[in-house]
Coordinates of C-alpha atoms in Angstrom, one line a residue:
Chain A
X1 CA -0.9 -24.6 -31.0
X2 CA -4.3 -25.8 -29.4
X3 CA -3.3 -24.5 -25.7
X4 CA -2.3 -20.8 -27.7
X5 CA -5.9 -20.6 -29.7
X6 CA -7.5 -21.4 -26.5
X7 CA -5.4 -19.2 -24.6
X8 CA -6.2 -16.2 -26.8
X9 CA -9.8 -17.4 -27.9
X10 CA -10.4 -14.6 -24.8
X11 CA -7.7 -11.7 -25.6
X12 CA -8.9 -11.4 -29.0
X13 CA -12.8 -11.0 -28.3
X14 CA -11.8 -8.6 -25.7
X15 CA -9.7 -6.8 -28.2
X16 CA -12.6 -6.8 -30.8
X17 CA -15.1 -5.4 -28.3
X18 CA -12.6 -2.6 -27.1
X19 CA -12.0 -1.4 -31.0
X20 CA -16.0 -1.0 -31.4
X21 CA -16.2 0.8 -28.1
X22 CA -13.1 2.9 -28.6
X23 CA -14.0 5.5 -30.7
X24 CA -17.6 6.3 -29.1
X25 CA -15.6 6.9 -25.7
X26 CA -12.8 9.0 -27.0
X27 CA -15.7 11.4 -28.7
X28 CA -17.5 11.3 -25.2
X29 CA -14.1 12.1 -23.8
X30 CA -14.0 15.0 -25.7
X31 CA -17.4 16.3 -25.2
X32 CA -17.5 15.4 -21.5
X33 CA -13.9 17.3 -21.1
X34 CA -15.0 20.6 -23.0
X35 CA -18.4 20.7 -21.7
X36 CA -16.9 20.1 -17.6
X37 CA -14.4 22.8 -18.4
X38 CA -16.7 25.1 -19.9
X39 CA -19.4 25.1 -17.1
X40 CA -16.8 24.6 -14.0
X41 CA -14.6 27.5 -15.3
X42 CA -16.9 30.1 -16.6
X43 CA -20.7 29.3 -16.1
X44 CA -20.9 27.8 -12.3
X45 CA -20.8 30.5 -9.7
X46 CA -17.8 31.4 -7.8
X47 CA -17.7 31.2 -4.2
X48 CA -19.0 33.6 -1.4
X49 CA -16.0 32.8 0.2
X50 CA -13.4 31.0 -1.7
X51 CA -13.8 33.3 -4.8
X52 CA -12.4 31.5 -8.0
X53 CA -10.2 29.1 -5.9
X54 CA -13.3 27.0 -5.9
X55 CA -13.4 26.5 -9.4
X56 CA -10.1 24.1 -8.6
X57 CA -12.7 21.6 -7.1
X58 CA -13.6 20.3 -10.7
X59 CA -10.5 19.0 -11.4
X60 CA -9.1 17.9 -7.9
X61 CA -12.7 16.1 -6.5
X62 CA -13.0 13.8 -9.5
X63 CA -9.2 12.9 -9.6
X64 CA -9.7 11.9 -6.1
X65 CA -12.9 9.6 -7.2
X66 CA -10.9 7.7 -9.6
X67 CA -7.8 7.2 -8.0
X68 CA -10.1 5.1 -5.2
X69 CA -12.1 3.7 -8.2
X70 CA -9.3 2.8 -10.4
X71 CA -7.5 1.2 -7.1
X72 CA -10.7 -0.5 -6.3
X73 CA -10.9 -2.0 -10.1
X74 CA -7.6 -3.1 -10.2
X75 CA -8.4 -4.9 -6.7
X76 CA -11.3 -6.4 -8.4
X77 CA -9.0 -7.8 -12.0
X78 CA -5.9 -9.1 -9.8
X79 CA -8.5 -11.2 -7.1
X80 CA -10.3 -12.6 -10.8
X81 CA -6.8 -13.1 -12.3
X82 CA -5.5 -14.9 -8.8
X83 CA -8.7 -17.0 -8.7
X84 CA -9.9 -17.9 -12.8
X85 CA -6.6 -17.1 -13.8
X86 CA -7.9 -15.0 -16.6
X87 CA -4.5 -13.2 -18.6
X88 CA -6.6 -10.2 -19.7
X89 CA -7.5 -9.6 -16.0
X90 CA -4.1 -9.7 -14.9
X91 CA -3.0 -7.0 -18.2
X92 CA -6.3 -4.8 -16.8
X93 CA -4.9 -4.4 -13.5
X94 CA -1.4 -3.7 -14.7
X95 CA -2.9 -1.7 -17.5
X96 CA -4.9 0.6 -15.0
X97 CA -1.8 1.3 -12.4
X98 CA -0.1 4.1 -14.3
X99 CA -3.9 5.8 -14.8
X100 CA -4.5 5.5 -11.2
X101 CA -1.5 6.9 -10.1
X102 CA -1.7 10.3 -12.1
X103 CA -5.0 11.0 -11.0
X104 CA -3.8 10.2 -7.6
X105 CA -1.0 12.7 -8.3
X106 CA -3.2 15.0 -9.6
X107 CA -5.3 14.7 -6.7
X108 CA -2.6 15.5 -4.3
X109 CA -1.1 18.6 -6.5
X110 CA -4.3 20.2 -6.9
X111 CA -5.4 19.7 -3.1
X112 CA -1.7 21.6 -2.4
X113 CA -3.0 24.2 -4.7
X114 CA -6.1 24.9 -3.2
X115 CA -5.3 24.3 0.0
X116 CA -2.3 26.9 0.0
X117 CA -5.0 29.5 -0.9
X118 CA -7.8 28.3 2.1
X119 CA -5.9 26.7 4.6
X120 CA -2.6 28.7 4.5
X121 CA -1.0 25.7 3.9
X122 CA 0.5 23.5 1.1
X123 CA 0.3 20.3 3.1
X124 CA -1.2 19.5 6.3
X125 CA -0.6 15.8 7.6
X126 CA -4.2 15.0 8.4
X127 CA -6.0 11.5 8.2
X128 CA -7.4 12.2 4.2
X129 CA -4.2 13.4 2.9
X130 CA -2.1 11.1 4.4
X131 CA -3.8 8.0 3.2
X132 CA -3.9 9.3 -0.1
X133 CA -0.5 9.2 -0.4
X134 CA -0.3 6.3 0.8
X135 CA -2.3 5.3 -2.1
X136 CA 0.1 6.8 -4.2
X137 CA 2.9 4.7 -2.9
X138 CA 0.8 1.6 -3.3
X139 CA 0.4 2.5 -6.5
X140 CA 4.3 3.1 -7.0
X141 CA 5.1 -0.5 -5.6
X142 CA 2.0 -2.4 -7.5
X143 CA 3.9 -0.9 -10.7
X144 CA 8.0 -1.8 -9.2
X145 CA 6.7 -5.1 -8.4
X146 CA 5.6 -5.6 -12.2
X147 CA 9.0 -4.5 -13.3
X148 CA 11.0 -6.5 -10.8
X149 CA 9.9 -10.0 -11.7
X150 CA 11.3 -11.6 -15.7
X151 CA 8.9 -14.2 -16.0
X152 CA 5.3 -12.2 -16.2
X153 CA 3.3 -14.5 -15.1
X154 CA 4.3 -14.7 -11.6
X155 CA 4.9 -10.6 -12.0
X156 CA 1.6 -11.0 -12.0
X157 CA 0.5 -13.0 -9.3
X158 CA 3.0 -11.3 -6.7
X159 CA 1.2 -7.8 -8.2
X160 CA -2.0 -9.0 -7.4
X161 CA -1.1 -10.4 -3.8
X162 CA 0.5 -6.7 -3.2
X163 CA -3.0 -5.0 -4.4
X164 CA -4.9 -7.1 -2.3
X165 CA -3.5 -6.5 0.8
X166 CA -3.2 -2.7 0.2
X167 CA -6.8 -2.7 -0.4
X168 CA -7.6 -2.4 3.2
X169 CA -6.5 1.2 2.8
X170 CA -9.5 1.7 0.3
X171 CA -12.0 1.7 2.8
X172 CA -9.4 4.2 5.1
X173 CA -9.5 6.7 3.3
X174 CA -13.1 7.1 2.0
X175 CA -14.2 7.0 5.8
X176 CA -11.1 9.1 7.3
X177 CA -13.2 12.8 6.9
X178 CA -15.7 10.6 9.1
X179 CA -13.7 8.8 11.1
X180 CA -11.6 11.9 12.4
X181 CA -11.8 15.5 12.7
X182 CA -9.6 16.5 10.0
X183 CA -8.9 19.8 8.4
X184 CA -10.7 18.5 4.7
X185 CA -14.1 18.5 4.5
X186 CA -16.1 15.4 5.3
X187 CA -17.9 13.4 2.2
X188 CA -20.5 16.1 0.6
X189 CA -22.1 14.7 -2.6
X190 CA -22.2 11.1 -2.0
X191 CA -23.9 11.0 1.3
X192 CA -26.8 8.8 2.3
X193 CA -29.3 12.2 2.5
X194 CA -28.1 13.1 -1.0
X195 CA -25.8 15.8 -2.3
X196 CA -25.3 18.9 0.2
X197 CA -23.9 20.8 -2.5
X198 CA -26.1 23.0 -4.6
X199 CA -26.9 22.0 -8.3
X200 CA -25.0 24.9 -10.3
X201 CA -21.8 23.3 -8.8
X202 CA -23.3 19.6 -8.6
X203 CA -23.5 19.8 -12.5
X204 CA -20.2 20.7 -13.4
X205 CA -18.9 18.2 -10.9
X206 CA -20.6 15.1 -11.9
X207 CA -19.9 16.6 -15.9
X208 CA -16.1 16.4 -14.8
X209 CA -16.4 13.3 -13.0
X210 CA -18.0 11.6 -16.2
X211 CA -14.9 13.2 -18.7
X212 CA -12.4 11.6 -16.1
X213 CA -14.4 8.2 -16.4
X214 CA -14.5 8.0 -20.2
X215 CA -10.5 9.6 -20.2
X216 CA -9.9 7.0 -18.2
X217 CA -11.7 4.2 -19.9
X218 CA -9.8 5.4 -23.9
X219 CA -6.7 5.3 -22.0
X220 CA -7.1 2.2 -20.5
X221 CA -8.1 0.7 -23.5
X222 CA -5.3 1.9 -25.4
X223 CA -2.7 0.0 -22.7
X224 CA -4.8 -3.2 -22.4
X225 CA -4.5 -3.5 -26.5
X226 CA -0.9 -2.8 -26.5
X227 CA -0.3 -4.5 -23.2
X228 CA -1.7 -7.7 -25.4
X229 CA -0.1 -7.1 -28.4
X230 CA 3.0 -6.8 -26.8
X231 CA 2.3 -10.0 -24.9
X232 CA 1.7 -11.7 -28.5
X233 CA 4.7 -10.1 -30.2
X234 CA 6.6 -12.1 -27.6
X235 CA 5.4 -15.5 -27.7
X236 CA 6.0 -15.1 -31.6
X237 CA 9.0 -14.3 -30.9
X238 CA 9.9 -17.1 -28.7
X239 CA 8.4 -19.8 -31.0
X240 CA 10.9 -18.4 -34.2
X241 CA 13.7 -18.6 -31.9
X242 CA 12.5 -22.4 -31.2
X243 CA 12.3 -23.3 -34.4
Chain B
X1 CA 1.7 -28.6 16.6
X2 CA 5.1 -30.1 17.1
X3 CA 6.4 -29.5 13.8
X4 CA 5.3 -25.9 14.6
X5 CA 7.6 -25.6 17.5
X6 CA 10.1 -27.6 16.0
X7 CA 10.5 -25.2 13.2
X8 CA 10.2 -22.0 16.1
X9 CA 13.3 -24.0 18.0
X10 CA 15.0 -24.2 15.1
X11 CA 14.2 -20.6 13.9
X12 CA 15.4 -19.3 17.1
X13 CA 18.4 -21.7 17.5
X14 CA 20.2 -20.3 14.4
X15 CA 19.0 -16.7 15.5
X16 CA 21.3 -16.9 18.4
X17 CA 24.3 -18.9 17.0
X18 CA 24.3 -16.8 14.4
X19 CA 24.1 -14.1 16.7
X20 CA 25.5 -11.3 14.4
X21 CA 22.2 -10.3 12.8
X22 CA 20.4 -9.8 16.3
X23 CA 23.3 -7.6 17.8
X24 CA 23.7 -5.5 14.7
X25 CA 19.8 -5.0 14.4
X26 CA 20.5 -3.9 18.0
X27 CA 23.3 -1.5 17.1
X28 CA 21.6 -0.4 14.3
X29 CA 18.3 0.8 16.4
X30 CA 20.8 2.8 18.9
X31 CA 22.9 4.6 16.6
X32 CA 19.4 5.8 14.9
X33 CA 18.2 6.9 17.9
X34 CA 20.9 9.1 18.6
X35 CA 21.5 10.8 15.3
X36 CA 18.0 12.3 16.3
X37 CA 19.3 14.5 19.4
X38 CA 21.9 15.2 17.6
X39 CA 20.7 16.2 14.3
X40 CA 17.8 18.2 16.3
X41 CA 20.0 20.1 19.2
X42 CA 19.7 18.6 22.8
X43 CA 17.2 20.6 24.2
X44 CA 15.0 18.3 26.7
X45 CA 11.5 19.8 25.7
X46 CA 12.2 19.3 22.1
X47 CA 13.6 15.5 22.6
X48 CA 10.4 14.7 24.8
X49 CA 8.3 16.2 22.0
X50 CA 9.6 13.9 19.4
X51 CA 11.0 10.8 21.5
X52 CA 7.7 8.3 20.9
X53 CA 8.2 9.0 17.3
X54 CA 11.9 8.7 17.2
X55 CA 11.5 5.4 19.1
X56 CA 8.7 4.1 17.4
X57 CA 10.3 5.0 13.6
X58 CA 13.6 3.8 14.7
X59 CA 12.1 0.5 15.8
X60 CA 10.5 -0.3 12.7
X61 CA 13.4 0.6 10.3
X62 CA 15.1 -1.6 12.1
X63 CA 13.1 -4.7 11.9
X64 CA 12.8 -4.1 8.0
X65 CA 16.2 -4.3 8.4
X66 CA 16.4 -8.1 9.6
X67 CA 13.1 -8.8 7.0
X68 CA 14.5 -9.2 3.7
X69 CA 16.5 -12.5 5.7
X70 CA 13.1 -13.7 6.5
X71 CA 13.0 -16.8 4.0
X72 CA 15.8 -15.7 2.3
X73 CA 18.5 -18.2 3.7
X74 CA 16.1 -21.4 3.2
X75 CA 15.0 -20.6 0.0
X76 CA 18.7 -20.1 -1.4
X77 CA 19.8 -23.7 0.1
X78 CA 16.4 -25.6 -0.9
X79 CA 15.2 -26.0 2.9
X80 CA 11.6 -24.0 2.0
X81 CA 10.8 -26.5 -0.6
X82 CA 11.5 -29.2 2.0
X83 CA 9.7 -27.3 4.6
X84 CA 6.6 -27.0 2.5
X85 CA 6.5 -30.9 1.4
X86 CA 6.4 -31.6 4.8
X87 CA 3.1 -31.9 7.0
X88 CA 3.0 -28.7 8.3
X89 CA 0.7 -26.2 6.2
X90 CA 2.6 -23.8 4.5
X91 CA 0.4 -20.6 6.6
X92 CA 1.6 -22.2 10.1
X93 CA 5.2 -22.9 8.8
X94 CA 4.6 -18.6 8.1
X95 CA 3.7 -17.8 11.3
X96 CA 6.3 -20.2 12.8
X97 CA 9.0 -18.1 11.1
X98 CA 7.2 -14.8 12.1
X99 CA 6.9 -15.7 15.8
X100 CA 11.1 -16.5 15.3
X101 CA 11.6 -13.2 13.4
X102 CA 9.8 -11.3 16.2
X103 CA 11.1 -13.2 19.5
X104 CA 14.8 -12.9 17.7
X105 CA 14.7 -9.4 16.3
X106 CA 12.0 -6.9 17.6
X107 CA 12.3 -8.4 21.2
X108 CA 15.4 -6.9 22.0
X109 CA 14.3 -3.6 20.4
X110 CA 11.4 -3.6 23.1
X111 CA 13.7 -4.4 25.8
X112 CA 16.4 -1.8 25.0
X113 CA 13.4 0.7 24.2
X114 CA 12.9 1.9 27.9
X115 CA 16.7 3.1 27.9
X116 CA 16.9 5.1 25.3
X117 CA 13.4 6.7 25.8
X118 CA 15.4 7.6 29.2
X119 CA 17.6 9.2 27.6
X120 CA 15.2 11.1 25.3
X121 CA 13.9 13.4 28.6
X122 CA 10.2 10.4 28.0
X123 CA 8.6 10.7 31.3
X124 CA 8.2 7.8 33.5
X125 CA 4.3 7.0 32.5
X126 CA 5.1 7.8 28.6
X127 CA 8.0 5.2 29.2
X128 CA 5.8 2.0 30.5
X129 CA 2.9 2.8 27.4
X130 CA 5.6 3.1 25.2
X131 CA 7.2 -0.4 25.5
X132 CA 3.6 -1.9 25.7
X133 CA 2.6 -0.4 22.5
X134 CA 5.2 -1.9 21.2
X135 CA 4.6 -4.8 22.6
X136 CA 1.1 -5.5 21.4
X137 CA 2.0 -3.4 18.0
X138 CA 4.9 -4.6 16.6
X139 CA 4.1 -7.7 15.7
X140 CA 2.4 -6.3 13.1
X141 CA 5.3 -5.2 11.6
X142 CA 6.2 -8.8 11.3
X143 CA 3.4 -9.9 10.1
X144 CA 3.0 -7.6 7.1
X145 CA 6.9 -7.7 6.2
X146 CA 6.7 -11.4 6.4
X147 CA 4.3 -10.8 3.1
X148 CA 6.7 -8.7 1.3
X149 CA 9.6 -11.0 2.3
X150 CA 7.6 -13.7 0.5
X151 CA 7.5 -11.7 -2.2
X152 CA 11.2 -10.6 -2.7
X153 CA 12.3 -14.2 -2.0
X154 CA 13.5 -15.1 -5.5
X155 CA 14.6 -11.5 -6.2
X156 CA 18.1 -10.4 -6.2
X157 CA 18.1 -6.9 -4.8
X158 CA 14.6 -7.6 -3.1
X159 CA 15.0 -5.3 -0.2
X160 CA 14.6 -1.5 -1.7
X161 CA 11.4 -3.1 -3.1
X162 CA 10.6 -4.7 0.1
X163 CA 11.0 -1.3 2.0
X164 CA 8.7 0.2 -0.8
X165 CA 6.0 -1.8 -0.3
X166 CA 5.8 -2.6 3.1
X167 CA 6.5 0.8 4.6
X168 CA 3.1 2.7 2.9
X169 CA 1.1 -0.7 5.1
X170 CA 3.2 0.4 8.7
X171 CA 1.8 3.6 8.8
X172 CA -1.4 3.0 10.8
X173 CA 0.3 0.9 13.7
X174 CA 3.0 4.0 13.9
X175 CA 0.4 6.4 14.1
X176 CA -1.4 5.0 16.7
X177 CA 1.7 3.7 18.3
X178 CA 2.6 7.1 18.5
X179 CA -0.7 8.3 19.7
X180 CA -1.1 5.9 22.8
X181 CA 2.5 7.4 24.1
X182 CA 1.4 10.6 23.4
X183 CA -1.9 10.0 25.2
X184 CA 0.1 8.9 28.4
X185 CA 2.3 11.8 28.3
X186 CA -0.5 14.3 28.4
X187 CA -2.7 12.4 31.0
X188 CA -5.1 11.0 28.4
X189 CA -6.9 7.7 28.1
X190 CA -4.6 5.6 26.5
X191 CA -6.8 2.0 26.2
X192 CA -8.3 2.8 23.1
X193 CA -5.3 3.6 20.9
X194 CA -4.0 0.0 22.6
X195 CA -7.5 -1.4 21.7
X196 CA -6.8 -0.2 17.8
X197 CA -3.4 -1.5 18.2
X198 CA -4.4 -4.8 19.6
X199 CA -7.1 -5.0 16.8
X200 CA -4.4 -4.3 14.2
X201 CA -2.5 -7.0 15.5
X202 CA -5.3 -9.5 15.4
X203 CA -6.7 -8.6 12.0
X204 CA -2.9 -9.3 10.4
X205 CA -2.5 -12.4 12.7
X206 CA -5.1 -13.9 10.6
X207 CA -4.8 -12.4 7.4
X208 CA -0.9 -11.9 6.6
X209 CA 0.2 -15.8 6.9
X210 CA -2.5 -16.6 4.0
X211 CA -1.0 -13.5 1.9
X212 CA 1.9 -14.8 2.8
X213 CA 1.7 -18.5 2.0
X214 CA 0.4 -17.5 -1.1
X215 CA 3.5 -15.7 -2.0
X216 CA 5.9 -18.4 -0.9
X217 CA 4.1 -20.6 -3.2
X218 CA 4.4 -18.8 -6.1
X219 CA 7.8 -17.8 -5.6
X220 CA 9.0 -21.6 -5.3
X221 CA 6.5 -23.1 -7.8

C-alpha cells in the first residue's frame, strides 16, 4: 500500500487545489462569456466593410488561440509525464485533447462561415487553413492512440511520443500568414509593434479570449478529476478482485 | 558500424526473397496511378495539370502500405528483443531498418515514377525534378512512418491508426514535392523547394530514429 499512498500523495493535492479553484473559474466563465457576447454582438462597431459578418471574429479568433495553446499545453504535460513520469501530467494531456479539438473545430466552422461571406468561398486550401486541420487530425490521432492501447500506462507514453512529434506543426501554423502570401490575414493583435486593431474591437476580443480561457480551464478541470477518479475506481477494483 | 550493415544485409536479404511485398507495393502504386486518368477523363492538359500530385500521392500511399510490416515481423517472433540486447543502439538499429524499408520499397516507386509520369502527358523537365524530389523527399516518408510503426507494433489492427497519424505529418514534403515539379513545369527556380525538401529530410534524419527508439522501447518493455 506504501507505493499507492505515494503514488497518489500527488493526484489528491492536485484534486484539492482544483475543488478550491473550481468554482471562482466557472463564475468567471460566466461573467467573461456574457460580458464577450454582450460587447462583441451589440456594443463594438460593425465593419465599414464587412458589416456584421465581423462580429464572427469573436468567436472564431479566440477558438483559433486555444486550439494552438491547448496543443501547446498538452506538448508541455506529455514531455513532463515522458521525463518525471508524473500520472497527473499524463491524465492533463489526455484530459485537454477533446477541449482542443472543439475549439479547433470551432475554429475551422466559423472561418467557413465567415469566409463564405468575404472570400466567396467556404474553403480555400491556403497555408493557415490547411495546417489547422492538420491540427485537427493530430488531435483526432493523439485521442485514437489513447483508445487503442489496454494497459494505460504505455497509452500514455505512445500519446505523448505522438504529441511531440506533431508539435513541430505548432510553430507552422502561427508563422504560415508570415511565411506565405495567403488569402487569411497575417497575425494583427499579437505583433511585436502591438495590436493594429482598434480598441472598440480589441476589447471584445481579448474579453472573448479570457471566457474561452477560463471555459476551458472548468472544463478541463472537470475531466482531470474524473479522469483520476476513474483511474482510482479501477485500481480498487483490481485489488477486490485480488483478494 | 558492422552490426549496422549487417542488420541492412539482412533487412534487404529477406526484402528480396520474400519478394511478394516489393512487387505488390509495385502493383499497388500503378494501378493507383491509373484510376486517376480514368476516373478524371483522358484529356492530356488535364492529366499534366494533376500528374505531380497524382505521382507524388500515389507514391506515398503506397509506402504506408509496406510500413505497418516495418517491425512488425521481428517483434511477433522475438527477433526485436534480441536485436535491442545486442550492441547496436536501438536509434541505429531504427535507421538500419529505415534505410532497408526505403532501398526495398520506395526505390522502385522512384524508378518506375518516370514511366508513368510519361504516360501522364509530364513534360520532359517536370519528369527529371520529379523523380529527384522524390529522391531527396521520400525518405521522409520513411522516417516519420518508421515512428508510427513503432508505435502500432504491439497493436492488432495497427494500420488504420498508423495511416491516421502519420498522414496529417506527410503533408509538408507533398506539398513541396508538388511544388518543385510544378516549378519545373512552368520554367521556375526549382532549388529552393529542393532546399526545403532536402532540409525536411535532414531534420527527420536526426529526429525520427530517437522518436522512434523511444517507441520500440515502450512497446517491448
Amino acid at each position: 500500500m506504501a507505493i499507492d499512498l505515494h503514488r497518489y500523495a500527488n493526484p489528491a493535492r492536485f484534486l484539492r487545489i482544483m475543488g478550491a479553484i473550481f468554482p471562482w473559474v466557472a463564475i468567471s466563465t460566466a461573467v467573461l462569456l456574457i460580458a464577450g457576447l454582450y460587447l462583441g454582438l451589440f456594443v463594438s462597431p460593425e465593419d465599414y466593410q464587412q458589416g456584421d459578418t465581423v462580429r464572427i471574429m469573436f468567436i472564431h479568433v479566440p477558438a483559433a488561440w486555444m486550439a494552438l495553446s491547448i496543443y501547446t499545453m498538452m506538448a508541455i504535460s506529455s514531455a513532463v509525464g515522458l521525463i518525471w513520469k508524473h500520472p497527473v501530467a499524463d491524465l492533463s494531456a489526455k484530459a485537454a485533447a477533446p477541449i482542443g479539438a472543439c475549439f479547433t473545430f470551432l475554429a475551422l466552422v466559423t472561418g467557413a462561415l465567415w469566409g463564405q461571406p468575404m472570400w466567396g468561398t467556404y474553403w480555400v486550401w491556403d497555408a493557415r487553413l490547411t495546417s489547422v486541420l492538420i491540427l485537427f487530425f493530430l488531435y483526432l490521432g493523439y485521442m485514437a492512440i489513447w483508445e487503442s492501447f489496454d494497459d494505460p500506462s504505455k497509452a500514455a507514453k505512445a500519446a505523448a511520443i505522438l504529441v511531440l512529434v506533431g508539435v513541430i506543426n505548432i510553430p507552422i501554423i502561427k508563422f504560415s500568414v508570415d511565411w506565405w502570401n495567403t488569402l487569411h490575414q497575417p497575425a494583427s493583435v499579437a505583433t511585436m509593434d502591438g495590436p493594429k486593431i482598434h480598441s472598440s474591437i480589441l476589447i471584445p476580443l481579448l474579453v472573448m479570449a479570457a471566457a474561452y480561457m477560463s471555459l476551458f480551464m472548468s472544463l478541463f478541470i472537470v475531466r482531470v478529476k474524473s479522469e483520476i477518479l476513474a483511474r482510482r475506481l479501477r485500481l480498487l477494483q483490481m485489488n477486490k478482485l485480488q483478494e | 558500424m558492422s552490426a549496422f550493415y549487417a542488420l541492412l544485409k539482412r533487412d534487404l536479404r529477406l526484402a528480396y526473397r520474400q519478394g511478394s511485398a516489393v512487387t505488390l507495393t509495385l502493383a499497388f502504386f500503378i494501378i493507383a496511378v491509373t484510376l486517376f486518368p480514368l476516373g478524371v477523363g483522358p484529356e492530356l492538359a488535364v492529366l499534366a495539370r494533376i500528374g505531380p500530385g497524382v505521382l507524388w500521392v500515389g507514391a506515398l500511399l503506397s509506402c504506408l502500405l509496406t510500413l505497418d510490416r516495418l517491425y512488425q515481423a521481428d517483434y511477433e517472433d522475438g527477433t526485436l528483443e534480441q536485436l535491442m540486447k545486442g550492441p547496436l543502439p536501438l536509434e541505429l538499429m531504427v535507421l538500419a531498418k529505415v534505410a532497408a524499408h526505403w532501398i526495398s520499397s520506395v526505390l522502385p516507386l522512384i524508378l518506375i515514377a518516370p514511366v508513368l509520369a510519361i504516360t501522364f502527358n509530364i513534360v520532359a523537365d517536370g519528369i527529371w525534378v520529379l523523380v529527384l524530389s522524390l529522391l531527396i523527399g521520400s525518405p521522409v516518408l520513411s522516417l516519420i512512418g518508421s515512428i508510427g510503426a513503432a508505435l502500432t507494433v504491439a497493436m492488432r489492427r495497427g494500420g488504420v491508426l498508423l495511416s491516421l497519424m502519420i498522414l496529417p505529418l506527410y503533408i509538408p514534403v507533398l506539398i513541396f514535392g508538388v511544388a518543385a515539379v510544378e516549378a519545373a513545369i512552368s520554367l521556375l527556380a526549382i532549388s529552393p523547394h529542393l532546399m526545403l525538401l532536402g532540409g525536411l529530410t535532414l531534420g527527420a534524419l536526426v529526429l525520427c530514429p530517437f522518436a522512434s527508439a523511444a517507441a520500440l522501447r515502450l512497446a517491448v518493455e
